[in-house]
């Protein structure tokens, strides 16, 4: 049974970063030890993965929970702070079963498994099996991208599909740690826009890229499902200390994720959707400059005046700053406006065009 481990995390370069990382690891070990003494049991929390020729990207998180915890029956209303009180099992050994093959993979310090396993699966929506220790296995969906796929959808989440006020420190803390998940508001028209993109491109992979922590992945999954967004893979990050800083860089996470997708799917041209309240425009500009062949269009949601004030203003990329490319660059305040702009740019078919069977 081959073993697959995540890329090793760099050793902290500075003394304060080493101390912060060591303190975090000590806290995790203490919480895990006490949790097991209280009778808590390990589970695998599965996330949607994706695959391509010769590989599948496995995404999940290993936690300690009360016996009898049912993944199929999530709480009807969950406060954000509860997502951050779960006990993760760093370094947990997880068995992955894919198409009759078994792989042993290992979680990182935060209990997150994010590894590729070498396996060839038929394109389409597939299911893999995950198991930790002697607990019952759980299933995780994996979308294996069609070889003939030429268009993909990559979307930011915060203030693009869901109004969370992430750039505003105090409101972000309120939304993340206190607010009931049902109180979060979708951006008007974005789900309809995404459904139209997927409908017109039936083999289109969908990726939701956010600087949010893996702790909130179940909350985001339920939000996207409840508001009828297309199924897709969440790519989140961890807020813990790294080799050179107390908190991971959200911009680096997004940049590295974009670069990885370009390597894994060199023939796909992505429709990149973001907003003008963070750094999406700059990231997309740089990605176009490096990979012009991998971008179909850029669609930027314009924040309202009130949102822009709270976010500290807008960060527009001027026409002169954009790299020379054939990919249209459009903006509008909501999904309906972006659909119109993308239609006029030829990215979406006219509304009276027959739908593909």
Short mmCIF file of C-alpha atoms in Angstrom, two decimals:
data_model
loop_
_atom_site.label_atom_id
_atom_site.label_comp_id
_atom_site.label_asym_id
_atom_site.label_seq_id
_atom_site.Cartn_x
_atom_site.Cartn_y
_atom_site.Cartn_z
CA UNK A 1 0.00 0.00 0.00
CA UNK A 2 1.94 3.07 -1.20
CA UNK A 3 2.32 5.97 1.22
CA UNK A 4 1.83 9.53 0.07
CA UNK A 5 2.83 12.49 2.23
CA UNK A 6 2.24 16.19 1.72
CA UNK A 7 5.19 18.36 0.81
CA UNK A 8 7.14 18.98 4.03
CA UNK A 9 6.58 22.38 5.59
CA UNK A 10 9.70 24.56 5.66
CA UNK A 11 11.53 24.80 8.96
CA UNK A 12 10.84 28.23 10.48
CA UNK A 13 13.71 30.58 9.73
CA UNK A 14 13.29 32.95 12.65
CA UNK A 15 13.22 32.19 16.36
CA UNK A 16 9.81 33.78 16.89
CA UNK A 17 8.31 31.79 14.01
CA UNK A 18 9.78 28.58 15.45
CA UNK A 19 8.36 29.38 18.87
CA UNK A 20 4.93 30.13 17.41
CA UNK A 21 4.89 26.89 15.41
CA UNK A 22 6.11 24.87 18.40
CA UNK A 23 3.45 26.43 20.62
CA UNK A 24 0.72 25.64 18.11
CA UNK A 25 1.88 22.02 17.82
CA UNK A 26 1.98 21.68 21.61
CA UNK A 27 -1.55 23.01 21.93
CA UNK A 28 -2.80 20.59 19.26
CA UNK A 29 -1.13 17.61 20.99
CA UNK A 30 -2.51 18.57 24.39
CA UNK A 31 -6.04 19.02 23.05
CA UNK A 32 -5.87 15.72 21.18
CA UNK A 33 -4.62 13.84 24.25
CA UNK A 34 -7.33 15.30 26.49
CA UNK A 35 -9.99 14.73 23.85
CA UNK A 36 -9.15 11.05 23.55
CA UNK A 37 -9.27 10.70 27.34
CA UNK A 38 -12.80 12.16 27.23
CA UNK A 39 -13.81 9.46 24.77
CA UNK A 40 -13.71 11.48 21.58
CA UNK A 41 -13.12 9.45 18.43
CA UNK A 42 -11.41 10.34 15.13
CA UNK A 43 -13.32 10.96 11.91
CA UNK A 44 -12.41 12.01 8.40
CA UNK A 45 -14.25 15.10 7.21
CA UNK A 46 -14.26 14.66 3.42
CA UNK A 47 -13.98 17.53 0.95
CA UNK A 48 -14.63 17.48 -2.79
CA UNK A 49 -11.49 16.77 -4.77
CA UNK A 50 -10.61 16.74 -8.43
CA UNK A 51 -8.51 14.71 -10.80
CA UNK A 52 -6.92 14.59 -14.20
CA UNK A 53 -4.81 12.25 -16.31
CA UNK A 54 -3.02 9.93 -13.91
CA UNK A 55 -3.84 11.65 -10.62
CA UNK A 56 -6.52 12.47 -8.07
CA UNK A 57 -6.20 15.30 -5.56
CA UNK A 58 -7.44 14.10 -2.16
CA UNK A 59 -8.76 16.72 0.25
CA UNK A 60 -10.03 16.03 3.77
CA UNK A 61 -9.49 16.89 7.43
CA UNK A 62 -9.09 14.57 10.43
CA UNK A 63 -10.84 15.61 13.65
CA UNK A 64 -11.81 14.26 17.06
CA UNK A 65 -15.57 14.27 17.69
CA UNK A 66 -18.13 12.81 20.07
CA UNK A 67 -19.10 9.20 19.35
CA UNK A 68 -22.12 8.99 17.10
CA UNK A 69 -21.33 12.18 15.17
CA UNK A 70 -23.16 11.87 11.83
CA UNK A 71 -21.60 13.61 8.84
CA UNK A 72 -24.88 13.21 6.93
CA UNK A 73 -26.82 15.33 9.42
CA UNK A 74 -25.04 18.67 9.89
CA UNK A 75 -26.45 21.08 12.43
CA UNK A 76 -29.21 23.32 11.08
CA UNK A 77 -27.55 26.43 12.47
CA UNK A 78 -23.87 26.61 13.30
CA UNK A 79 -22.10 29.59 14.77
CA UNK A 80 -18.81 30.33 13.06
CA UNK A 81 -16.74 30.02 16.24
CA UNK A 82 -17.67 26.35 16.60
CA UNK A 83 -15.71 25.61 13.44
CA UNK A 84 -12.56 26.75 15.25
CA UNK A 85 -13.06 24.73 18.44
CA UNK A 86 -12.79 21.33 16.75
CA UNK A 87 -9.77 19.21 17.62
CA UNK A 88 -7.58 18.41 14.61
CA UNK A 89 -5.24 15.41 14.55
CA UNK A 90 -1.91 16.48 13.13
CA UNK A 91 0.02 13.79 11.25
CA UNK A 92 -2.96 11.42 11.17
CA UNK A 93 -2.64 8.38 8.91
CA UNK A 94 -5.50 8.11 6.42
CA UNK A 95 -6.17 5.19 4.09
CA UNK A 96 -7.48 6.21 0.66
CA UNK A 97 -9.23 3.62 -1.49
CA UNK A 98 -9.57 4.50 -5.16
CA UNK A 99 -10.80 2.09 -7.83
CA UNK A 100 -9.60 -0.98 -5.97
CA UNK A 101 -6.26 0.53 -4.96
CA UNK A 102 -5.19 1.63 -1.48
CA UNK A 103 -2.92 4.51 -0.55
CA UNK A 104 -1.70 5.64 2.86
CA UNK A 105 -1.57 9.42 3.20
CA UNK A 106 -0.76 11.69 6.14
CA UNK A 107 -2.37 14.88 7.43
CA UNK A 108 -0.38 18.05 7.98
CA UNK A 109 0.03 19.81 11.34
CA UNK A 110 -3.54 21.11 11.18
CA UNK A 111 -5.11 17.74 10.38
CA UNK A 112 -5.58 18.61 6.68
CA UNK A 113 -4.84 16.08 3.95
CA UNK A 114 -4.05 17.65 0.58
CA UNK A 115 -2.16 15.16 -1.55
CA UNK A 116 -2.15 13.72 -5.05
CA UNK A 117 -2.42 9.97 -5.51
CA UNK A 118 -1.30 8.35 -8.75
CA UNK A 119 -4.36 6.64 -10.19
CA UNK A 120 -6.20 6.68 -13.50
CA UNK A 121 -9.96 7.20 -13.25
CA UNK A 122 -12.63 7.60 -15.89
CA UNK A 123 -13.69 11.24 -16.36
CA UNK A 124 -16.76 12.50 -14.53
CA UNK A 125 -17.96 12.52 -10.94
CA UNK A 126 -16.38 9.67 -9.01
CA UNK A 127 -16.27 8.55 -5.39
CA UNK A 128 -13.29 7.60 -3.27
CA UNK A 129 -13.19 6.12 0.22
CA UNK A 130 -11.33 7.54 3.23
CA UNK A 131 -10.64 5.87 6.58
CA UNK A 132 -8.73 6.82 9.72
CA UNK A 133 -7.70 4.26 12.35
CA UNK A 134 -10.44 1.63 12.79
CA UNK A 135 -13.41 3.93 12.17
CA UNK A 136 -15.97 3.26 9.41
CA UNK A 137 -14.84 4.59 6.02
CA UNK A 138 -16.45 7.68 4.53
CA UNK A 139 -16.95 8.65 0.90
CA UNK A 140 -15.66 11.77 -0.81
CA UNK A 141 -16.64 13.05 -4.25
CA UNK A 142 -13.97 13.62 -6.87
CA UNK A 143 -14.54 15.30 -10.21
CA UNK A 144 -12.18 13.89 -12.83
CA UNK A 145 -11.84 16.49 -15.56
CA UNK A 146 -12.71 15.45 -19.09
CA UNK A 147 -9.69 15.32 -21.45
CA UNK A 148 -11.58 17.51 -23.93
CA UNK A 149 -12.46 20.18 -21.34
CA UNK A 150 -11.37 23.58 -22.60
CA UNK A 151 -13.12 25.99 -20.21
CA UNK A 152 -13.03 26.07 -16.40
CA UNK A 153 -14.62 28.32 -13.78
CA UNK A 154 -12.52 29.63 -10.91
CA UNK A 155 -14.20 31.90 -8.38
CA UNK A 156 -13.26 33.80 -5.29
CA UNK A 157 -15.79 33.41 -2.46
CA UNK A 158 -15.67 36.35 -0.07
CA UNK A 159 -17.59 39.33 -1.48
CA UNK A 160 -17.79 37.55 -4.84
CA UNK A 161 -20.39 34.84 -4.19
CA UNK A 162 -21.03 35.56 -0.50
CA UNK A 163 -21.01 38.88 1.35
CA UNK A 164 -18.75 38.24 4.35
CA UNK A 165 -16.89 41.56 4.75
CA UNK A 166 -13.60 39.66 4.85
CA UNK A 167 -11.34 42.70 4.22
CA UNK A 168 -12.76 44.48 7.28
CA UNK A 169 -11.03 43.07 10.36
CA UNK A 170 -13.78 43.60 12.93
CA UNK A 171 -16.67 42.60 10.69
CA UNK A 172 -14.66 39.64 9.43
CA UNK A 173 -14.19 38.43 13.00
CA UNK A 174 -17.93 38.84 13.66
CA UNK A 175 -18.90 36.96 10.51
CA UNK A 176 -16.35 34.21 11.05
CA UNK A 177 -16.61 33.52 14.75
CA UNK A 178 -20.10 34.66 15.78
CA UNK A 179 -22.58 35.01 12.94
CA UNK A 180 -25.00 32.21 12.19
CA UNK A 181 -24.19 30.73 8.78
CA UNK A 182 -27.79 31.21 7.62
CA UNK A 183 -27.38 34.96 8.06
CA UNK A 184 -24.72 35.18 5.35
CA UNK A 185 -26.00 36.77 2.16
CA UNK A 186 -25.37 35.60 -1.42
CA UNK A 187 -24.33 38.12 -4.06
CA UNK A 188 -27.37 38.61 -6.33
CA UNK A 189 -27.27 36.79 -9.64
CA UNK A 190 -23.95 35.00 -9.18
CA UNK A 191 -25.41 31.50 -8.81
CA UNK A 192 -27.43 32.01 -12.01
CA UNK A 193 -24.31 33.22 -13.83
CA UNK A 194 -22.27 30.21 -12.71
CA UNK A 195 -25.04 27.79 -13.64
CA UNK A 196 -25.13 29.35 -17.10
CA UNK A 197 -21.35 29.01 -17.52
CA UNK A 198 -21.49 25.34 -16.52
CA UNK A 199 -24.54 24.70 -18.71
CA UNK A 200 -22.82 26.13 -21.78
CA UNK A 201 -19.63 24.20 -20.98
CA UNK A 202 -20.82 20.75 -19.78
CA UNK A 203 -17.32 19.44 -18.98
CA UNK A 204 -16.35 22.64 -17.10
CA UNK A 205 -14.50 22.05 -13.79
CA UNK A 206 -15.49 24.43 -10.98
CA UNK A 207 -13.06 25.65 -8.32
CA UNK A 208 -13.84 28.00 -5.41
CA UNK A 209 -10.63 29.65 -4.23
CA UNK A 210 -10.60 31.51 -0.92
CA UNK A 211 -8.24 32.77 1.76
CA UNK A 212 -10.61 31.31 4.37
CA UNK A 213 -9.45 28.58 6.74
CA UNK A 214 -10.24 24.90 6.24
CA UNK A 215 -12.22 25.09 9.49
CA UNK A 216 -15.07 26.81 7.65
CA UNK A 217 -15.18 24.41 4.67
CA UNK A 218 -18.38 22.64 5.84
CA UNK A 219 -20.07 26.03 6.34
CA UNK A 220 -19.07 27.19 2.86
CA UNK A 221 -20.18 23.89 1.31
CA UNK A 222 -23.63 24.21 2.87
CA UNK A 223 -23.91 27.86 1.84
CA UNK A 224 -23.01 27.15 -1.79
CA UNK A 225 -25.40 24.20 -1.94
CA UNK A 226 -28.26 26.08 -0.27
CA UNK A 227 -27.97 28.97 -2.74
CA UNK A 228 -27.72 26.66 -5.77
CA UNK A 229 -24.14 27.31 -6.80
CA UNK A 230 -22.62 24.57 -8.99
CA UNK A 231 -20.76 21.81 -7.18
CA UNK A 232 -17.02 22.33 -7.15
CA UNK A 233 -13.78 21.96 -5.24
CA UNK A 234 -12.98 24.30 -2.35
CA UNK A 235 -9.35 25.38 -2.07
CA UNK A 236 -8.83 26.99 1.34
CA UNK A 237 -5.82 27.55 3.56
CA UNK A 238 -4.64 27.43 7.18
CA UNK A 239 -4.20 30.40 9.48
CA UNK A 240 -1.35 28.95 11.54
CA UNK A 241 2.29 30.13 11.70
CA UNK A 242 4.65 29.36 8.85
CA UNK A 243 8.42 29.46 8.34
CA UNK A 244 8.50 33.25 8.08
CA UNK A 245 5.28 34.71 9.50
CA UNK A 246 2.65 34.23 12.18
CA UNK A 247 -0.13 33.83 9.63
CA UNK A 248 -0.09 32.38 6.15
CA UNK A 249 -0.34 34.74 3.19
CA UNK A 250 -3.72 34.62 1.50
CA UNK A 251 -2.29 36.16 -1.66
CA UNK A 252 0.44 33.52 -1.85
CA UNK A 253 -2.18 30.80 -1.36
CA UNK A 254 -4.23 32.10 -4.28
CA UNK A 255 -1.20 32.64 -6.50
CA UNK A 256 0.17 29.16 -5.86
CA UNK A 257 -3.27 27.60 -6.44
CA UNK A 258 -3.60 29.34 -9.80
CA UNK A 259 -0.12 28.23 -10.83
CA UNK A 260 -0.89 24.66 -9.83
CA UNK A 261 -4.10 24.56 -11.88
CA UNK A 262 -2.21 25.89 -14.90
CA UNK A 263 0.32 23.05 -14.55
CA UNK A 264 -2.28 20.34 -13.99
CA UNK A 265 -4.64 21.42 -16.77
CA UNK A 266 -2.56 23.16 -19.45
CA UNK A 267 -5.32 22.99 -22.08
CA UNK A 268 -8.03 24.61 -19.94
CA UNK A 269 -8.79 28.32 -20.19
CA UNK A 270 -10.26 29.62 -16.94
CA UNK A 271 -13.02 32.16 -16.44
CA UNK A 272 -11.63 33.98 -13.39
CA UNK A 273 -14.22 35.66 -11.16
CA UNK A 274 -13.36 37.93 -8.23
CA UNK A 275 -14.12 41.33 -6.72
CA UNK A 276 -12.42 44.70 -6.54
CA UNK A 277 -12.20 44.87 -2.74
CA UNK A 278 -9.15 42.69 -2.18
CA UNK A 279 -6.33 41.73 -4.55
CA UNK A 280 -8.14 39.59 -7.11
CA UNK A 281 -7.53 41.95 -10.00
CA UNK A 282 -3.81 42.11 -9.35
CA UNK A 283 -3.56 38.33 -8.97
CA UNK A 284 -5.51 37.72 -12.16
CA UNK A 285 -3.44 40.30 -14.03
CA UNK A 286 -0.23 38.56 -12.99
CA UNK A 287 -1.67 35.16 -13.88
CA UNK A 288 -2.64 36.37 -17.36
CA UNK A 289 0.85 37.77 -17.87
CA UNK A 290 2.39 34.40 -16.96
CA UNK A 291 -0.23 32.14 -18.58
CA UNK A 292 -2.19 34.02 -21.27
CA UNK A 293 -3.17 30.73 -22.90
CA UNK A 294 -4.95 29.63 -19.68
CA UNK A 295 -7.41 32.51 -19.31
CA UNK A 296 -10.75 32.72 -21.12
CA UNK A 297 -12.02 35.84 -19.35
CA UNK A 298 -11.82 37.88 -16.14
CA UNK A 299 -15.05 38.97 -14.44
CA UNK A 300 -14.81 41.38 -11.51
CA UNK A 301 -17.70 42.08 -9.18
CA UNK A 302 -17.75 45.78 -8.22
CA UNK A 303 -18.41 46.41 -4.54
CA UNK A 304 -21.17 48.79 -3.60
CA UNK A 305 -20.08 52.22 -2.29
CA UNK A 306 -20.80 51.13 1.29
CA UNK A 307 -18.87 47.87 0.87
CA UNK A 308 -15.98 49.71 -0.73
CA UNK A 309 -15.75 52.18 2.17
CA UNK A 310 -15.70 49.40 4.75
CA UNK A 311 -13.18 47.46 2.66
CA UNK A 312 -10.80 50.41 2.55
CA UNK A 313 -11.56 51.32 -1.05
CA UNK A 314 -11.34 49.57 -4.38
CA UNK A 315 -8.19 48.23 -6.01
CA UNK A 316 -8.77 48.66 -9.73
CA UNK A 317 -6.23 47.54 -12.26
CA UNK A 318 -6.12 50.20 -14.98
CA UNK A 319 -6.27 49.28 -18.64
CA UNK A 320 -2.62 50.30 -19.02
CA UNK A 321 -1.63 47.82 -16.27
CA UNK A 322 -3.38 44.85 -17.86
CA UNK A 323 -1.23 42.53 -19.96
CA UNK A 324 -1.90 42.26 -23.68
CA UNK A 325 -4.33 39.38 -24.12
CA UNK A 326 -7.38 38.32 -26.08
CA UNK A 327 -9.20 37.42 -22.85
CA UNK A 328 -12.04 39.88 -22.12
CA UNK A 329 -11.93 41.77 -18.81
CA UNK A 330 -15.38 42.83 -17.60
CA UNK A 331 -16.89 44.23 -14.40
CA UNK A 332 -20.36 44.79 -12.94
CA UNK A 333 -21.96 45.01 -9.46
CA UNK A 334 -23.72 41.62 -9.61
CA UNK A 335 -24.09 38.38 -11.50
CA UNK A 336 -26.74 39.67 -13.90
CA UNK A 337 -24.51 42.54 -14.96
CA UNK A 338 -21.51 40.27 -15.40
CA UNK A 339 -23.62 37.90 -17.52
CA UNK A 340 -24.52 40.77 -19.84
CA UNK A 341 -20.90 41.88 -20.13
CA UNK A 342 -19.64 38.33 -20.75
CA UNK A 343 -22.36 37.83 -23.34
CA UNK A 344 -21.37 40.99 -25.19
CA UNK A 345 -17.73 39.85 -25.05
CA UNK A 346 -18.64 36.52 -26.65
CA UNK A 347 -17.77 34.43 -23.62
CA UNK A 348 -21.41 33.43 -23.08
CA UNK A 349 -23.84 32.56 -25.83
CA UNK A 350 -26.80 34.87 -26.49
CA UNK A 351 -29.77 34.05 -24.32
CA UNK A 352 -31.84 32.83 -27.27
CA UNK A 353 -29.19 30.30 -28.32
CA UNK A 354 -30.48 26.70 -27.89
CA UNK A 355 -29.09 24.94 -24.85
CA UNK A 356 -26.71 22.01 -25.48
CA UNK A 357 -28.28 18.61 -24.93
#
